[in-house]
Amino acid sequence: MGERGCGRTSLLRVVLAGQAPGREILWLAADRPFDTRLQLLKWIGRSAGMKGHHIDVMTVAAYLRKRDKLLVIDGLEHLLDRSAGGLVALDALAELMTATRRSVTWLATCERGVWALLQEISPVADLFDEVVYLKPLSVDGVELAIQRRHAL
């Protein structure tokens, strides 16, 4: 968790680069809100390779459980539809995470302020076992990160 530009996505990419080669990683770059359960489930299901299936929480969960998956939602804050029914899709995500908890590892990035809101209003925040908070880098920290990146 952290503000935009503090390295959330970069940190995840570094961590995931060290994962076992046989582990399937599904990277979902969230770039828009979903105002229905079906929209969110289709996004996840189709991204995972589901085709020609009836889409609901149980069918997507069964499909995801078939493999040793690590599922990354980069930009969880973008899934939140800022309307009266805006939590419907996140409730479906919480159900899916619960249904796959034993077989799918879920990782997400989220802006700190939205995460604080989700902790108050959505069960999805309770489904992450660990939360890492990132702070923006100082000027010296940015310079060092750039130097190290170019050294690779």
Backbone as a chain_set.jsonl record, in Angstrom:
{"seq": "MGERGCGRTSLLRVVLAGQAPGREILWLAADRPFDTRLQLLKWIGRSAGMKGHHIDVMTVAAYLRKRDKLLVIDGLEHLLDRSAGGLVALDALAELMTATRRSVTWLATCERGVWALLQEISPVADLFDEVVYLKPLSVDGVELAIQRRHAL", "coords": {"N": [[0.843, -1.164, 0.0], [0.472, 2.207, -0.718], [1.182, 5.539, -1.892], [0.578, 6.741, -5.249], [3.263, 6.261, -7.438], [5.171, 5.531, -5.583], [6.425, 3.139, -5.855], [5.02, 0.712, -5.72], [4.163, -1.177, -7.722], [6.633, -1.764, -8.915], [8.008, -2.951, -6.76], [6.471, -5.283, -6.381], [6.984, -6.572, -8.826], [9.733, -7.139, -8.588], [9.729, -8.862, -6.367], [8.155, -10.956, -7.383], [9.731, -11.879, -9.435], [11.473, -13.636, -8.305], [10.017, -15.928, -7.844], [9.06, -19.417, -7.925], [9.711, -21.16, -10.957], [7.661, -22.8, -12.032], [5.305, -21.835, -11.102], [2.252, -20.36, -11.776], [1.592, -17.086, -12.674], [-0.823, -14.673, -12.584], [-1.321, -11.614, -13.793], [-3.171, -8.835, -13.186], [-3.935, -5.808, -14.354], [-5.537, -3.329, -12.986], [-7.638, -0.941, -14.269], [-9.987, 0.373, -14.338], [-13.236, 0.966, -12.896], [-15.661, -1.498, -11.823], [-19.064, -1.931, -12.091], [-20.765, -3.993, -11.668], [-21.135, -7.341, -10.397], [-20.814, -9.342, -12.289], [-19.292, -8.11, -14.326], [-16.77, -7.772, -13.075], [-16.123, -10.459, -12.45], [-16.057, -11.599, -15.014], [-13.864, -10.214, -16.061], [-11.741, -11.171, -14.462], [-12.012, -13.964, -14.889], [-11.807, -14.25, -17.73], [-9.28, -13.175, -18.093], [-7.813, -15.128, -16.865], [-8.066, -17.124, -18.649], [-10.473, -18.404, -19.093], [-12.993, -19.648, -21.172], [-16.076, -19.752, -22.824], [-17.523, -20.525, -20.592], [-20.121, -20.491, -18.113], [-20.313, -17.63, -16.208], [-19.795, -17.139, -12.877], [-19.262, -16.707, -9.335], [-18.566, -19.252, -8.282], [-17.872, -20.836, -10.557], [-15.688, -19.414, -11.612], [-13.991, -19.546, -9.414], [-13.591, -22.348, -9.251], [-12.229, -22.745, -11.633], [-9.883, -21.236, -11.206], [-8.77, -22.655, -9.073], [-7.658, -24.905, -10.207], [-4.955, -24.764, -10.76], [-1.671, -23.986, -9.411], [-1.807, -21.003, -8.572], [-0.793, -17.592, -8.574], [-2.236, -14.65, -8.017], [-2.321, -11.383, -9.046], [-3.517, -8.209, -8.37], [-3.072, -5.28, -9.667], [-3.444, -2.161, -8.632], [-5.81, -1.979, -7.031], [-7.438, 0.036, -6.097], [-8.636, 1.114, -8.326], [-10.765, -0.506, -8.945], [-12.902, 0.179, -7.426], [-16.011, 1.434, -7.727], [-17.176, 4.598, -7.676], [-19.935, 5.107, -6.659], [-23.406, 4.759, -5.632], [-23.877, 1.972, -5.638], [-21.338, 0.975, -5.607], [-19.776, -0.931, -4.264], [-20.481, -3.451, -4.977], [-19.063, -5.005, -6.899], [-16.651, -5.332, -5.53], [-17.519, -6.847, -3.397], [-18.057, -9.23, -4.723], [-15.443, -9.87, -5.444], [-14.372, -10.325, -2.893], [-15.835, -12.62, -2.19], [-14.865, -14.391, -4.133], [-12.139, -14.48, -3.469], [-12.329, -15.651, -0.938], [-13.403, -18.142, -1.625], [-11.278, -19.275, -2.967], [-9.173, -19.333, -1.303], [-7.431, -21.318, -0.235], [-6.011, -22.269, -2.395], [-5.169, -20.31, -4.141], [-2.94, -17.64, -4.258], [-3.268, -14.368, -3.355], [-2.317, -11.152, -4.312], [-2.088, -7.62, -4.03], [-1.975, -4.199, -5.116], [-2.543, -0.968, -3.783], [-3.765, 2.35, -3.334], [-2.973, 4.242, -0.452], [-4.977, 5.831, 0.904], [-7.413, 4.903, -0.2], [-7.216, 2.259, 0.583], [-7.473, 2.533, 3.353], [-10.132, 3.351, 3.466], [-11.373, 1.056, 2.362], [-10.825, -0.772, 4.379], [-12.645, -0.017, 6.248], [-15.162, -0.321, 5.034], [-15.421, -2.595, 3.374], [-15.33, -6.143, 2.993], [-13.19, -7.161, 1.6], [-10.704, -6.125, 2.303], [-10.077, -7.425, 4.656], [-9.217, -9.897, 3.86], [-6.597, -10.101, 3.154], [-3.619, -11.33, 4.348], [-1.228, -10.104, 5.066], [0.01, -6.778, 5.084], [1.856, -4.396, 3.415], [3.224, -1.29, 3.839], [4.267, 1.353, 1.885], [6.447, 4.13, 1.754], [6.854, 7.338, 0.203], [9.856, 7.833, -1.695], [12.787, 9.628, -0.661], [14.603, 12.432, -2.061], [17.284, 11.632, -2.284], [16.883, 8.882, -2.101], [15.439, 8.34, -4.454], [17.38, 8.993, -6.358], [19.34, 7.04, -5.775], [17.863, 4.709, -6.335], [17.474, 4.986, -9.1], [20.118, 4.882, -9.994], [20.812, 2.269, -9.228], [19.006, 0.809, -10.728], [19.822, 1.353, -13.357], [22.234, 0.123, -13.276], [21.688, -2.527, -13.515]], "CA": [[0.0, 0.0, 0.0], [1.238, 3.439, -0.783], [0.694, 6.501, -2.87], [1.014, 6.573, -6.633], [4.642, 6.65, -7.683], [6.102, 5.162, -4.509], [7.101, 1.893, -6.179], [4.225, -0.491, -5.406], [4.243, -2.139, -8.828], [8.038, -2.182, -9.055], [8.32, -3.873, -5.672], [5.843, -6.572, -6.691], [7.698, -7.211, -9.944], [10.994, -7.668, -8.056], [9.386, -10.008, -5.52], [7.651, -12.053, -8.209], [10.812, -12.389, -10.286], [12.127, -14.713, -7.576], [9.092, -17.035, -7.628], [9.366, -20.702, -8.578], [9.378, -21.078, -12.376], [6.44, -23.517, -12.372], [4.136, -21.163, -10.533], [1.559, -19.505, -12.737], [1.271, -15.757, -12.152], [-1.813, -13.947, -13.37], [-1.183, -10.192, -13.476], [-4.336, -8.069, -13.604], [-3.733, -4.371, -14.192], [-6.855, -2.708, -12.835], [-7.601, 0.409, -14.808], [-11.326, 0.949, -14.373], [-14.147, 0.353, -11.915], [-16.703, -2.409, -12.287], [-20.259, -1.625, -11.314], [-21.534, -5.212, -11.421], [-20.377, -8.543, -10.053], [-20.518, -10.065, -13.521], [-18.179, -7.448, -15.023], [-15.524, -8.1, -12.382], [-15.852, -11.892, -12.601], [-15.653, -11.816, -16.414], [-12.509, -9.678, -16.194], [-10.811, -12.12, -13.858], [-12.136, -15.251, -15.564], [-11.25, -14.189, -19.087], [-7.834, -12.964, -17.954], [-7.236, -16.418, -16.466], [-8.168, -18.05, -19.779], [-11.784, -19.038, -19.186], [-13.735, -19.388, -22.41], [-17.266, -20.565, -22.991], [-18.092, -20.948, -19.32], [-21.05, -19.61, -17.407], [-19.476, -16.896, -15.256], [-20.251, -16.752, -11.547], [-18.162, -16.857, -8.374], [-18.156, -20.646, -8.118], [-17.178, -21.35, -11.748], [-14.373, -18.76, -11.689], [-13.197, -20.121, -8.327], [-13.204, -23.707, -9.64], [-11.226, -22.626, -12.693], [-8.633, -20.752, -10.606], [-8.219, -23.667, -8.166], [-7.041, -25.991, -10.971], [-3.5, -24.599, -10.84], [-0.997, -23.265, -8.326], [-1.817, -19.643, -9.112], [-0.556, -16.383, -7.805], [-3.037, -13.669, -8.725], [-1.948, -10.021, -8.669], [-4.369, -7.107, -8.83], [-2.273, -4.059, -9.581], [-4.322, -0.996, -8.656], [-7.101, -2.338, -6.444], [-8.251, 1.255, -5.93], [-9.374, 1.404, -9.562], [-11.95, -1.356, -9.026], [-13.961, 0.775, -6.618], [-16.893, 2.342, -8.45], [-17.584, 5.641, -6.73], [-21.364, 5.348, -6.801], [-24.191, 4.15, -4.556], [-23.698, 0.521, -5.652], [-19.948, 0.77, -5.986], [-19.097, -2.025, -3.57], [-21.0, -4.737, -5.447], [-17.984, -5.764, -7.523], [-15.678, -5.704, -4.495], [-18.104, -7.957, -2.642], [-17.814, -10.434, -5.53], [-14.015, -10.171, -5.3], [-14.203, -10.919, -1.564], [-16.362, -13.989, -2.263], [-13.935, -15.184, -4.943], [-10.931, -14.681, -2.667], [-12.663, -16.606, 0.114], [-13.603, -19.458, -2.246], [-10.005, -19.795, -3.502], [-8.163, -18.997, -0.293], [-6.466, -22.401, 0.0], [-5.28, -22.667, -3.594], [-4.712, -19.142, -4.904], [-2.323, -16.575, -3.465], [-3.721, -13.07, -3.861], [-1.521, -9.963, -4.001], [-2.699, -6.423, -4.615], [-1.469, -2.871, -4.776], [-3.661, -0.051, -3.55], [-3.393, 3.632, -2.736], [-3.146, 4.208, 0.999], [-6.267, 6.397, 1.316], [-8.483, 3.987, -0.601], [-7.084, 1.091, 1.443], [-8.067, 2.887, 4.651], [-11.578, 3.319, 3.256], [-11.783, -0.339, 2.194], [-10.768, -1.432, 5.683], [-13.852, 0.364, 6.983], [-16.444, -0.587, 4.374], [-15.448, -3.766, 2.502], [-14.672, -7.334, 3.537], [-12.017, -7.544, 0.812], [-9.49, -5.729, 3.023], [-9.8, -8.413, 5.709], [-8.763, -11.154, 3.269], [-5.151, -10.072, 2.946], [-2.963, -11.688, 5.606], [-0.164, -9.145, 5.372], [-0.053, -5.504, 4.362], [3.13, -3.672, 3.423], [3.017, 0.124, 3.532], [5.44, 2.008, 1.313], [6.501, 5.588, 1.854], [7.555, 7.915, -0.957], [11.301, 7.957, -1.534], [13.384, 10.961, -0.579], [15.365, 12.765, -3.273], [18.447, 10.731, -2.299], [16.393, 7.539, -2.361], [15.114, 8.26, -5.882], [18.652, 8.983, -7.08], [19.944, 5.73, -5.565], [17.058, 3.719, -7.069], [17.77, 5.143, -10.523], [21.48, 4.384, -10.222], [20.795, 0.815, -9.113], [18.256, 0.253, -11.864], [20.653, 1.446, -14.566], [23.363, -0.786, -13.104], [21.262, -3.905, -13.812]], "C": [[0.892, 1.232, 0.0], [0.675, 4.341, -1.856], [1.242, 6.193, -4.257], [2.449, 7.061, -6.771], [5.627, 6.246, -6.608], [6.733, 3.793, -4.734], [6.332, 0.622, -5.886], [4.383, -1.562, -6.482], [5.664, -2.652, -9.007], [8.428, -3.188, -7.988], [7.712, -5.249, -5.939], [6.574, -7.304, -7.801], [9.025, -7.823, -9.473], [10.723, -8.912, -7.222], [8.973, -11.202, -6.377], [8.711, -12.643, -9.129], [11.52, -13.561, -9.619], [11.233, -15.913, -7.315], [9.541, -18.287, -8.384], [8.89, -20.656, -10.026], [8.076, -21.773, -12.76], [5.173, -22.847, -11.891], [3.533, -20.226, -11.552], [1.171, -18.192, -12.066], [0.3, -15.095, -13.112], [-1.785, -12.495, -12.912], [-2.372, -9.451, -14.051], [-4.089, -6.597, -13.311], [-5.108, -3.706, -14.171], [-6.783, -1.265, -13.321], [-8.965, 1.066, -14.857], [-12.188, 0.281, -13.311], [-15.126, -0.601, -12.6], [-17.935, -2.146, -11.444], [-21.174, -2.832, -11.134], [-20.579, -6.347, -11.074], [-19.905, -9.242, -11.321], [-19.353, -9.441, -14.276], [-16.844, -7.826, -14.394], [-15.155, -9.569, -12.588], [-15.449, -12.24, -14.023], [-14.219, -11.355, -16.628], [-11.486, -10.672, -15.653], [-10.833, -13.456, -14.611], [-11.505, -15.248, -16.946], [-9.737, -13.965, -19.045], [-7.118, -14.265, -17.593], [-7.337, -17.453, -17.58], [-9.495, -18.768, -19.903], [-12.453, -18.642, -20.492], [-14.944, -20.307, -22.428], [-17.875, -21.097, -21.711], [-19.175, -19.968, -18.879], [-20.232, -18.936, -16.311], [-20.261, -16.579, -13.987], [-19.098, -17.045, -10.583], [-17.668, -18.301, -8.321], [-17.429, -21.188, -9.353], [-15.807, -20.708, -11.904], [-13.464, -19.339, -10.613], [-12.714, -21.525, -8.693], [-12.118, -23.666, -10.708], [-9.874, -22.203, -12.113], [-7.978, -21.811, -9.721], [-7.502, -24.791, -8.902], [-5.528, -25.925, -10.989], [-2.988, -23.921, -9.58], [-0.814, -21.837, -8.81], [-1.433, -18.606, -8.069], [-1.246, -15.284, -8.598], [-2.748, -12.275, -8.169], [-2.971, -9.049, -9.235], [-3.574, -5.833, -8.59], [-3.205, -2.856, -9.743], [-5.724, -1.309, -8.163], [-8.019, -1.125, -6.316], [-9.085, 1.57, -7.162], [-10.639, 0.574, -9.7], [-13.147, -0.761, -8.31], [-14.752, 1.769, -7.448], [-17.442, 3.348, -7.445], [-19.031, 6.056, -6.988], [-22.085, 4.625, -5.676], [-23.991, 2.631, -4.501], [-22.27, 0.107, -5.909], [-19.217, -0.37, -5.321], [-19.532, -3.403, -4.057], [-19.887, -5.595, -6.05], [-16.945, -6.198, -6.492], [-16.214, -6.815, -3.601], [-17.907, -9.267, -3.396], [-16.349, -10.846, -5.439], [-13.754, -10.836, -3.951], [-14.708, -12.356, -1.545], [-15.409, -14.899, -3.02], [-12.649, -15.473, -4.166], [-11.173, -15.714, -1.568], [-12.771, -18.02, -0.457], [-12.301, -20.082, -2.74], [-8.86, -19.66, -2.504], [-7.085, -20.064, -0.115], [-5.602, -22.714, -1.216], [-4.74, -21.513, -4.43], [-4.112, -18.144, -3.927], [-2.697, -15.257, -4.122], [-2.776, -11.975, -3.381], [-2.207, -8.774, -4.649], [-1.9, -5.194, -4.238], [-2.68, -1.965, -4.626], [-3.12, 1.255, -2.969], [-3.797, 3.629, -1.264], [-4.52, 4.725, 1.461], [-7.441, 5.497, 0.973], [-8.426, 2.736, 0.263], [-7.713, 1.352, 2.814], [-9.596, 2.861, 4.563], [-12.072, 1.877, 3.138], [-11.766, -1.096, 3.517], [-12.029, -1.146, 6.496], [-15.134, -0.178, 6.353], [-16.527, -1.876, 3.562], [-14.744, -4.957, 3.145], [-13.398, -7.718, 2.784], [-10.718, -7.21, 1.552], [-9.1, -6.748, 4.092], [-9.2, -9.708, 5.168], [-7.277, -11.188, 2.94], [-4.466, -10.297, 4.283], [-1.907, -10.683, 6.035], [-0.324, -7.907, 4.514], [1.293, -4.813, 4.53], [2.834, -2.238, 3.007], [4.326, 0.725, 3.034], [5.325, 3.51, 1.491], [7.184, 6.117, 0.6], [9.048, 8.023, -0.66], [11.714, 9.417, -1.381], [14.111, 11.225, -1.893], [16.58, 11.847, -3.391], [18.029, 9.301, -2.62], [16.049, 7.329, -3.833], [16.396, 8.169, -6.699], [19.33, 7.614, -6.975], [19.186, 4.646, -6.341], [17.343, 3.784, -8.566], [19.143, 4.587, -10.841], [21.498, 2.863, -10.195], [20.063, 0.169, -10.291], [19.098, 0.272, -13.141], [21.867, 0.518, -14.474], [22.995, -2.216, -13.464], [21.586, -4.29, -15.2]], "O": [[1.936, 1.265, 0.65], [-0.2, 3.949, -2.628], [2.234, 5.481, -4.41], [2.804, 8.135, -6.285], [6.807, 6.582, -6.702], [7.5, 3.327, -3.891], [6.93, -0.452, -5.811], [4.698, -2.714, -6.182], [5.873, -3.845, -9.227], [9.106, -4.172, -8.28], [8.374, -6.268, -5.742], [6.764, -8.518, -7.729], [9.395, -8.91, -9.917], [11.424, -9.914, -7.363], [9.396, -12.33, -6.121], [8.592, -13.791, -9.555], [12.11, -14.395, -10.306], [11.652, -16.841, -6.622], [10.3, -18.212, -9.351], [7.793, -20.171, -10.302], [7.44, -21.368, -13.734], [4.073, -23.269, -12.25], [4.23, -19.39, -12.127], [0.51, -18.182, -11.027], [0.572, -14.974, -14.306], [-2.175, -12.181, -11.787], [-2.568, -9.434, -15.266], [-4.04, -6.189, -12.151], [-5.752, -3.545, -15.207], [-5.971, -0.473, -12.842], [-9.102, 2.184, -15.355], [-11.902, -0.836, -12.88], [-15.374, -0.507, -13.802], [-17.86, -2.141, -10.215], [-22.235, -2.72, -10.52], [-19.394, -6.319, -11.406], [-18.757, -9.676, -11.421], [-18.511, -10.161, -14.813], [-15.894, -8.162, -15.101], [-13.999, -9.884, -12.871], [-14.583, -13.092, -14.224], [-13.443, -12.031, -17.304], [-10.489, -10.973, -16.31], [-9.78, -14.008, -14.929], [-10.747, -16.157, -17.287], [-9.002, -14.508, -19.87], [-5.964, -14.476, -17.967], [-6.762, -18.537, -17.475], [-9.634, -19.659, -20.741], [-12.481, -17.471, -20.869], [-14.849, -21.487, -22.092], [-18.671, -22.035, -21.751], [-19.151, -18.786, -19.223], [-19.528, -19.614, -15.563], [-21.254, -15.851, -14.016], [-18.068, -17.579, -10.995], [-16.46, -18.537, -8.316], [-16.458, -21.931, -9.207], [-14.854, -21.385, -12.29], [-12.288, -19.596, -10.872], [-11.55, -21.855, -8.467], [-11.189, -24.473, -10.681], [-8.838, -22.752, -12.488], [-6.751, -21.859, -9.629], [-6.792, -25.569, -8.266], [-4.875, -26.945, -11.213], [-3.752, -23.362, -8.793], [0.217, -21.5, -9.393], [-1.709, -18.735, -6.876], [-0.871, -15.018, -9.739], [-2.91, -12.023, -6.975], [-3.259, -9.064, -10.432], [-3.426, -5.375, -7.457], [-3.69, -2.571, -10.838], [-6.711, -0.946, -8.803], [-9.24, -1.252, -6.416], [-10.126, 2.221, -7.06], [-11.509, 0.917, -10.5], [-14.285, -1.157, -8.563], [-14.236, 2.819, -7.83], [-18.1, 2.971, -6.475], [-19.321, 7.158, -7.453], [-21.454, 3.956, -4.857], [-23.941, 2.063, -3.41], [-22.018, -1.002, -6.381], [-18.134, -0.747, -5.768], [-19.006, -4.416, -3.596], [-19.785, -6.782, -5.743], [-16.417, -7.308, -6.572], [-15.444, -7.636, -3.101], [-17.624, -10.299, -2.788], [-16.043, -12.036, -5.365], [-12.996, -11.803, -3.873], [-14.074, -13.223, -0.944], [-15.167, -16.035, -2.613], [-12.135, -16.59, -4.207], [-10.314, -16.555, -1.301], [-12.293, -18.979, 0.149], [-12.232, -21.299, -2.915], [-7.698, -19.859, -2.858], [-5.928, -19.725, 0.135], [-4.564, -23.36, -1.081], [-3.935, -21.73, -5.336], [-4.707, -17.84, -2.892], [-2.464, -15.062, -5.315], [-2.473, -11.881, -2.191], [-2.836, -8.908, -5.699], [-1.243, -5.145, -3.199], [-3.711, -2.174, -5.264], [-2.148, 1.261, -2.214], [-4.833, 3.079, -0.89], [-5.15, 4.111, 2.322], [-8.365, 5.347, 1.772], [-9.468, 2.2, 0.641], [-8.4, 0.492, 3.364], [-10.268, 2.399, 5.486], [-13.079, 1.516, 3.747], [-12.605, -1.968, 3.745], [-12.426, -1.952, 7.338], [-16.094, -0.466, 7.067], [-17.612, -2.226, 3.097], [-13.692, -4.803, 3.766], [-12.608, -8.52, 3.282], [-9.736, -7.943, 1.433], [-7.918, -6.91, 4.394], [-8.722, -10.533, 5.946], [-6.765, -12.214, 2.491], [-4.694, -9.555, 5.238], [-1.715, -10.441, 7.227], [-0.743, -7.985, 3.359], [1.799, -4.667, 5.642], [2.259, -2.001, 1.945], [5.362, 0.614, 3.689], [4.24, 4.083, 1.389], [8.003, 5.422, -0.001], [9.452, 8.271, 0.476], [11.064, 10.319, -1.909], [14.218, 10.336, -2.737], [16.874, 11.341, -4.475], [18.74, 8.588, -3.329], [16.33, 6.271, -4.396], [16.49, 7.364, -7.626], [19.835, 7.09, -7.968], [19.805, 3.763, -6.936], [17.44, 2.749, -9.225], [19.319, 3.895, -11.845], [22.13, 2.235, -11.044], [20.463, -0.887, -10.781], [19.084, -0.686, -13.913], [22.459, 0.171, -15.496], [23.88, -3.04, -13.695], [21.297, -5.414, -15.612]]}, "num_chains": 1, "name": "protein.A"}
